[in-house]
Coordinates of C-alpha atoms and ligand atoms in Angstrom, one line a residue:
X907 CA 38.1 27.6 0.9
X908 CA 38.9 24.4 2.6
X909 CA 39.2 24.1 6.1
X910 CA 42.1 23.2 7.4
X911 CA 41.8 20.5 10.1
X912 CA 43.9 20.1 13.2
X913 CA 43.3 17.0 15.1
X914 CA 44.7 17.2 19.2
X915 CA 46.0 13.8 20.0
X916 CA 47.6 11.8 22.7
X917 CA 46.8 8.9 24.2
X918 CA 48.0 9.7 27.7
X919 CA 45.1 11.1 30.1
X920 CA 45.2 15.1 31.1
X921 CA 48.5 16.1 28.9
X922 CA 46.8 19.7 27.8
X923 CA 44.7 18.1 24.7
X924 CA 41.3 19.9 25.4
X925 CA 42.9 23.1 27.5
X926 CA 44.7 23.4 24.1
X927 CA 42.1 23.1 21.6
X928 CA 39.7 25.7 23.2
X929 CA 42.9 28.4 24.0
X930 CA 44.3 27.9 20.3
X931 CA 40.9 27.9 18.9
X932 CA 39.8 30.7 20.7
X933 CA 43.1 32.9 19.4
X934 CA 42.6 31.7 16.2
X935 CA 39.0 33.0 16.4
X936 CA 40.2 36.6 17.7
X937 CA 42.5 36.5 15.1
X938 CA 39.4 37.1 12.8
X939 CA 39.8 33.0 11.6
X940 CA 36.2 31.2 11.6
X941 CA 36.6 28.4 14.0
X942 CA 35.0 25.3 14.5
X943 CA 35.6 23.1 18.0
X944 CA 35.1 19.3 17.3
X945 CA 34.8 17.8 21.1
X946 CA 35.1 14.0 20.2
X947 CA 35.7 13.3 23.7
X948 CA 32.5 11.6 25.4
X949 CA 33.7 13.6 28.2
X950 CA 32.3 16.4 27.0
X951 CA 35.4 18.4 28.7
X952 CA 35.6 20.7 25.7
X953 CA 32.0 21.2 25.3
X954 CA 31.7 22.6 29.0
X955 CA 35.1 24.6 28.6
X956 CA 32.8 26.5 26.3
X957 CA 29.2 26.1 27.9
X958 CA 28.3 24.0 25.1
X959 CA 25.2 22.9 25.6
X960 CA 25.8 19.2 25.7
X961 CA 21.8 17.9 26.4
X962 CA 21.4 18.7 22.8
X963 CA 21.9 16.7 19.6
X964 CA 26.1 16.6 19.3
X965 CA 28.9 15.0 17.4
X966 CA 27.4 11.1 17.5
X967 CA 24.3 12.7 15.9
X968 CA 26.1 14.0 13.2
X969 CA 28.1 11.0 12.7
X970 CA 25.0 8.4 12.1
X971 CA 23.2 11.0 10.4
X972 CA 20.0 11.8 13.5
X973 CA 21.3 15.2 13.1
X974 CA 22.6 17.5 10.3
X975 CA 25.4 20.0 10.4
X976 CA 23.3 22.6 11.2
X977 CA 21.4 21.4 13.8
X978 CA 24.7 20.1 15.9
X979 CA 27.0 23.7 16.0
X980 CA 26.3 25.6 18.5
X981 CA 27.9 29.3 19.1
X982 CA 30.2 29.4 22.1
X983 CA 30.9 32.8 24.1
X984 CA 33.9 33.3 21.7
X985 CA 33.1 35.5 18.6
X986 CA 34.1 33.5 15.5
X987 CA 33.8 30.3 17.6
X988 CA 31.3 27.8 17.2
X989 CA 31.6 23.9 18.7
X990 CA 30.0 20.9 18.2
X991 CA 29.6 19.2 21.7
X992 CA 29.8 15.5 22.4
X993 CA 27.7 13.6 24.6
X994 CA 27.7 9.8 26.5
X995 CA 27.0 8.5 23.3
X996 CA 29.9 8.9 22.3
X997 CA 31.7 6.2 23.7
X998 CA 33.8 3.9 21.2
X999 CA 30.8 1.1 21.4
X1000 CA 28.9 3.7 20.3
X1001 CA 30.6 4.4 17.0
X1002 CA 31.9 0.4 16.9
X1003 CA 27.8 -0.2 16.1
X1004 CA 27.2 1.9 13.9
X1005 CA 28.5 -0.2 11.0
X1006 CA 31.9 -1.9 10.4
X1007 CA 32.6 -1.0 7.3
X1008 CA 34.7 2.0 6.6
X1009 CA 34.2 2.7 10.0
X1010 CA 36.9 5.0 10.6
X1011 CA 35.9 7.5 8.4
X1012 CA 33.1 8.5 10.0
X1013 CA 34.1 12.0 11.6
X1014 CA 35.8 12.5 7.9
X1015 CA 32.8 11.9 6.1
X1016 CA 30.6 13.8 8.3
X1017 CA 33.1 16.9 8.1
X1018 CA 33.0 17.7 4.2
X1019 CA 30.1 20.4 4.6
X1020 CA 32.7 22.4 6.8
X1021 CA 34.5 23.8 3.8
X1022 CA 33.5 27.3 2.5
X1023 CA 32.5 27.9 6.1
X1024 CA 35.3 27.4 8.5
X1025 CA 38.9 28.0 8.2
X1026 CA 40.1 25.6 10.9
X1027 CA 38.6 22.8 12.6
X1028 CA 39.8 21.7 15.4
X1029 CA 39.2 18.1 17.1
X1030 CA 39.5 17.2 20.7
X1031 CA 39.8 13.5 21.0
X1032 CA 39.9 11.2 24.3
X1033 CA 42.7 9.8 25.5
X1034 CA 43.1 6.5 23.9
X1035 CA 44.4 5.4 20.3
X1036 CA 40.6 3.9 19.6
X1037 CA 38.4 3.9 17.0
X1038 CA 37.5 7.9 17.9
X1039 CA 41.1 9.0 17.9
X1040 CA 41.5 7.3 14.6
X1041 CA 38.5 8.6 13.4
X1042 CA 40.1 11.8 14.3
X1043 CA 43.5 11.4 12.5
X1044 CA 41.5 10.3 9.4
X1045 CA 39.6 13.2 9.7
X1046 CA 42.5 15.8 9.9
X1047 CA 45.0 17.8 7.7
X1048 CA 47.6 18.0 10.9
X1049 CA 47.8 16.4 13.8
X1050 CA 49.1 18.2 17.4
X1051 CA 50.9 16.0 20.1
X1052 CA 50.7 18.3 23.3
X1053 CA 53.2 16.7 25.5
X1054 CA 53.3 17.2 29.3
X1055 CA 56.6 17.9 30.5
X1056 CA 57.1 15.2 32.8
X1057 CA 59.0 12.0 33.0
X1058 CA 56.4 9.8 31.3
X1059 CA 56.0 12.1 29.2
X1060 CA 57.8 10.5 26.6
X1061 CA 56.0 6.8 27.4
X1062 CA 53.4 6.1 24.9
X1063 CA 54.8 8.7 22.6
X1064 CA 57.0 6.1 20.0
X1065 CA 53.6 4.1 20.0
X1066 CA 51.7 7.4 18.5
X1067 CA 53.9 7.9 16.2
X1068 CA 53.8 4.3 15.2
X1069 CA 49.7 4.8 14.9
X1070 CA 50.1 8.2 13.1
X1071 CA 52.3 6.8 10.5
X1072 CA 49.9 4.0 10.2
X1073 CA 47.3 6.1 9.5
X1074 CA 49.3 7.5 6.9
X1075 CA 49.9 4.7 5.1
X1076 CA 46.3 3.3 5.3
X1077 CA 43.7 5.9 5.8
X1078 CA 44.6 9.2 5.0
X1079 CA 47.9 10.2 3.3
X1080 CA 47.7 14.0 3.3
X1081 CA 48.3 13.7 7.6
X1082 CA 51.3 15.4 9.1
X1083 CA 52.4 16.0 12.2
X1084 CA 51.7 20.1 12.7
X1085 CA 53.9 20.0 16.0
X1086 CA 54.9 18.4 19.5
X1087 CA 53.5 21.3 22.1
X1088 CA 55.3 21.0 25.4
X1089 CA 52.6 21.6 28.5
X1090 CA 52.1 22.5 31.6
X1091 CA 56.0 23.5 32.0
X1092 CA 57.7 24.7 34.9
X1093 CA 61.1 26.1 34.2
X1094 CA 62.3 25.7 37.7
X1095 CA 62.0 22.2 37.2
X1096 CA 65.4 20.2 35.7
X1097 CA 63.4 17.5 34.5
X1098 CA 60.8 19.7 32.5
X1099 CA 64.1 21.2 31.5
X1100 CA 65.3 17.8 30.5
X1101 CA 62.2 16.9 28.4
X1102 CA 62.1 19.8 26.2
X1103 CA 65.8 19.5 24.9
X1104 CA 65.2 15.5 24.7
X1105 CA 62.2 15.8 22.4
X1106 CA 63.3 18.9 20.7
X1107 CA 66.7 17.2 19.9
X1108 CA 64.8 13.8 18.5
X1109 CA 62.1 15.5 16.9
X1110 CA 64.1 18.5 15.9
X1111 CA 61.7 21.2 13.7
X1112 CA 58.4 19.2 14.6
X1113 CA 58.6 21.1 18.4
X1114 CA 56.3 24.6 18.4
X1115 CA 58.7 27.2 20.1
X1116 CA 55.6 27.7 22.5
X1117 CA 55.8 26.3 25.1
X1118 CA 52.4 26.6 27.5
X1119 CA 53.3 27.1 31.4
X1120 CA 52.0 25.7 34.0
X1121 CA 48.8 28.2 35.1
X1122 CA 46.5 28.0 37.6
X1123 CA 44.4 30.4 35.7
X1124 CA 44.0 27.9 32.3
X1125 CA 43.1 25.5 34.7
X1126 CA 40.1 28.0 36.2
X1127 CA 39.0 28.9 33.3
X1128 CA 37.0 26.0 32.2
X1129 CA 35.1 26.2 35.8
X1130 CA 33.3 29.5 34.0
X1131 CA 32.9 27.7 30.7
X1132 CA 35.1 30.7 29.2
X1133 CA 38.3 30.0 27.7
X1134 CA 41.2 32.2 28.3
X1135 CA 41.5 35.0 26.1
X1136 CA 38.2 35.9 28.0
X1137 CA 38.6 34.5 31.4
X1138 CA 42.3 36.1 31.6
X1139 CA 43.9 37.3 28.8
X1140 CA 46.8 39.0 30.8
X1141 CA 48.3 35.9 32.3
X1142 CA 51.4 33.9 31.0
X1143 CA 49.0 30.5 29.9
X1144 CA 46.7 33.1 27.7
X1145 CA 50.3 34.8 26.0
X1146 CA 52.0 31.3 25.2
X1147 CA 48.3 30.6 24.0
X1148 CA 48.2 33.3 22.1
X1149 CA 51.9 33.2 20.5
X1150 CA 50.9 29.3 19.8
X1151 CA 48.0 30.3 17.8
X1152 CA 50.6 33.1 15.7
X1153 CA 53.0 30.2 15.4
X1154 CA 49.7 28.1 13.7
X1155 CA 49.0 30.5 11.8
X1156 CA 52.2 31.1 10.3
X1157 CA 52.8 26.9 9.7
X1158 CA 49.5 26.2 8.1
Ligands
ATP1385 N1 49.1 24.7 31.3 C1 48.4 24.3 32.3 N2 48.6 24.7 33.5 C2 47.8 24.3 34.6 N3 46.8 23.4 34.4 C3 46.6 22.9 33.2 C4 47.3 23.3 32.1 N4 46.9 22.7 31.0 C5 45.9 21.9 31.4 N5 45.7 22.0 32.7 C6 44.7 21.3 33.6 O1 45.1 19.9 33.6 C7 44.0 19.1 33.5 C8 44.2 18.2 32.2 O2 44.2 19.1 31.1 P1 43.3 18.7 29.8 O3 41.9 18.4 30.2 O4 43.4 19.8 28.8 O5 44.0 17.4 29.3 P2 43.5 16.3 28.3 O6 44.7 15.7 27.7 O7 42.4 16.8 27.4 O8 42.9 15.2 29.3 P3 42.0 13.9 28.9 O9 43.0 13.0 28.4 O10 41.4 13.5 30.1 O11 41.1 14.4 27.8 C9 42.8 19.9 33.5 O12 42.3 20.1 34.8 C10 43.3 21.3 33.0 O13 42.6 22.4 33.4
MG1386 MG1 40.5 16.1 27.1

């Protein structure tokens, strides 16, 4: 079986992309999917959501070849839910050096053992449109856009689009966009009202019907290195979570 690959972009800082990797990989994982966390951040935010252990070889070890698959996943407290952590190497000189050729399939290349093993992959990138991110995109099957809803939300979001379809065209053809997810919303709010019927209007039928609230306890949660189907699987971030991860499930 081949792995289907979901890549978590946006080039705007602290929009949900990590908190939304870990949650949706972690349902996916108690939904009896093997899953397998990509943190291609050099913040290692993902890793530690998950007390990876991030003094050990990670994801720039794979990529120049120091390290094999095996030797990089680690198990995270998640049953079903293995991650490969990242580490300061990781920074886009680091990658720019390895070699210039062909140098944005790198993550791609370094993925193809996953098949037969996992059944999603999912890929936390920083927040730029650098050479990780678009080793990211290059690397993926479905791309998701978590969106913060807030009034710049919507700044930067034309010039993603502009990089996904570019991508597209000139890297990897089978991309598509999974799904815009809406974050951190507060219903009391007009403008977080506002937001979600702008961008569901304009990208009508690419918006997940999801919608993650604003939670205090998502944002706790990666204090304890947990994420939240353990930390706190009653509260409202862990059910939109969890109804995100049915809504994947039923799209890919
Ligand atoms: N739904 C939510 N409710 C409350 N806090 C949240 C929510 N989602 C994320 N946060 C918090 O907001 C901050 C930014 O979230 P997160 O790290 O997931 O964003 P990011 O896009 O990965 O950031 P970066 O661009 O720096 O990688 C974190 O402190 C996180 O715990
Ligand atoms: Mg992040």
């Amino acid at each position: 079986m081949k792995a289907k690959r979901i890549v978590f972009a946006n080039q705007k800082g602290g929009v949900g992309k990590t908190t939304t990797a870990v949650n949706l990989g972690a349902y996916l994982a108690e939904a009896g999917k093997q899953v397998l966390l990509i943190d291609f951040d050099p913040q290692s935010n993902l890793s530690s959501s998950v007390s990876a252990e991030i003094k050990k070889p990670g994801v720039y070890d794979l990529l120049t070849g120091k390290s094999s698959l095996e030797e990089v996943v680690q198990k995270s407290p998640v049953e079903n839910l293995s991650v490969i952590p990242s580490n300061i190497d990781l920074t886009g000189a680091g990658i720019e050096l390895i070699d210039a050729e062909r140098r944005e399939y790198y993550l791609q290349q370094a993925l193809q053992e996953c098949d037969g093993t996992w059944d999603y992959v999912c890929i936390d990138c920083p927040p730029s449109l650098g050479l990780l991110t678009l080793n990211g995109l290059v690397a993926a099957d479905q791309v998701v856009i978590p969106l913060q809803c807030e009034y710049f939300a919507l700044e930067g979001l034309s010039m993603l689009v502009k990089t996904i379809k570019s991508v597209q065209r000139q890297l990897n053809p089978k991309l598509d966009i999974l799904g815009i997810l809406f974050t951190m919303y507060d219903s009391r709010t007009r403008l977080a009202n506002e937001v979600v019927r702008d961008v569901s209007q304009y990208f009508s039928g690419r918006v997940f019907k999801s919608i993650i609230p604003r939670n205090i306890r998502l944002s706790e949660a990666p204090s304890f290195g947990i994420p939240i189907n353990l930390y706190d699987p009653k509260c409202t971030g862990a059910a939109a979570y969890k109804h995100l991860a049915q809504e994947v499930l039923d799209r890919v």
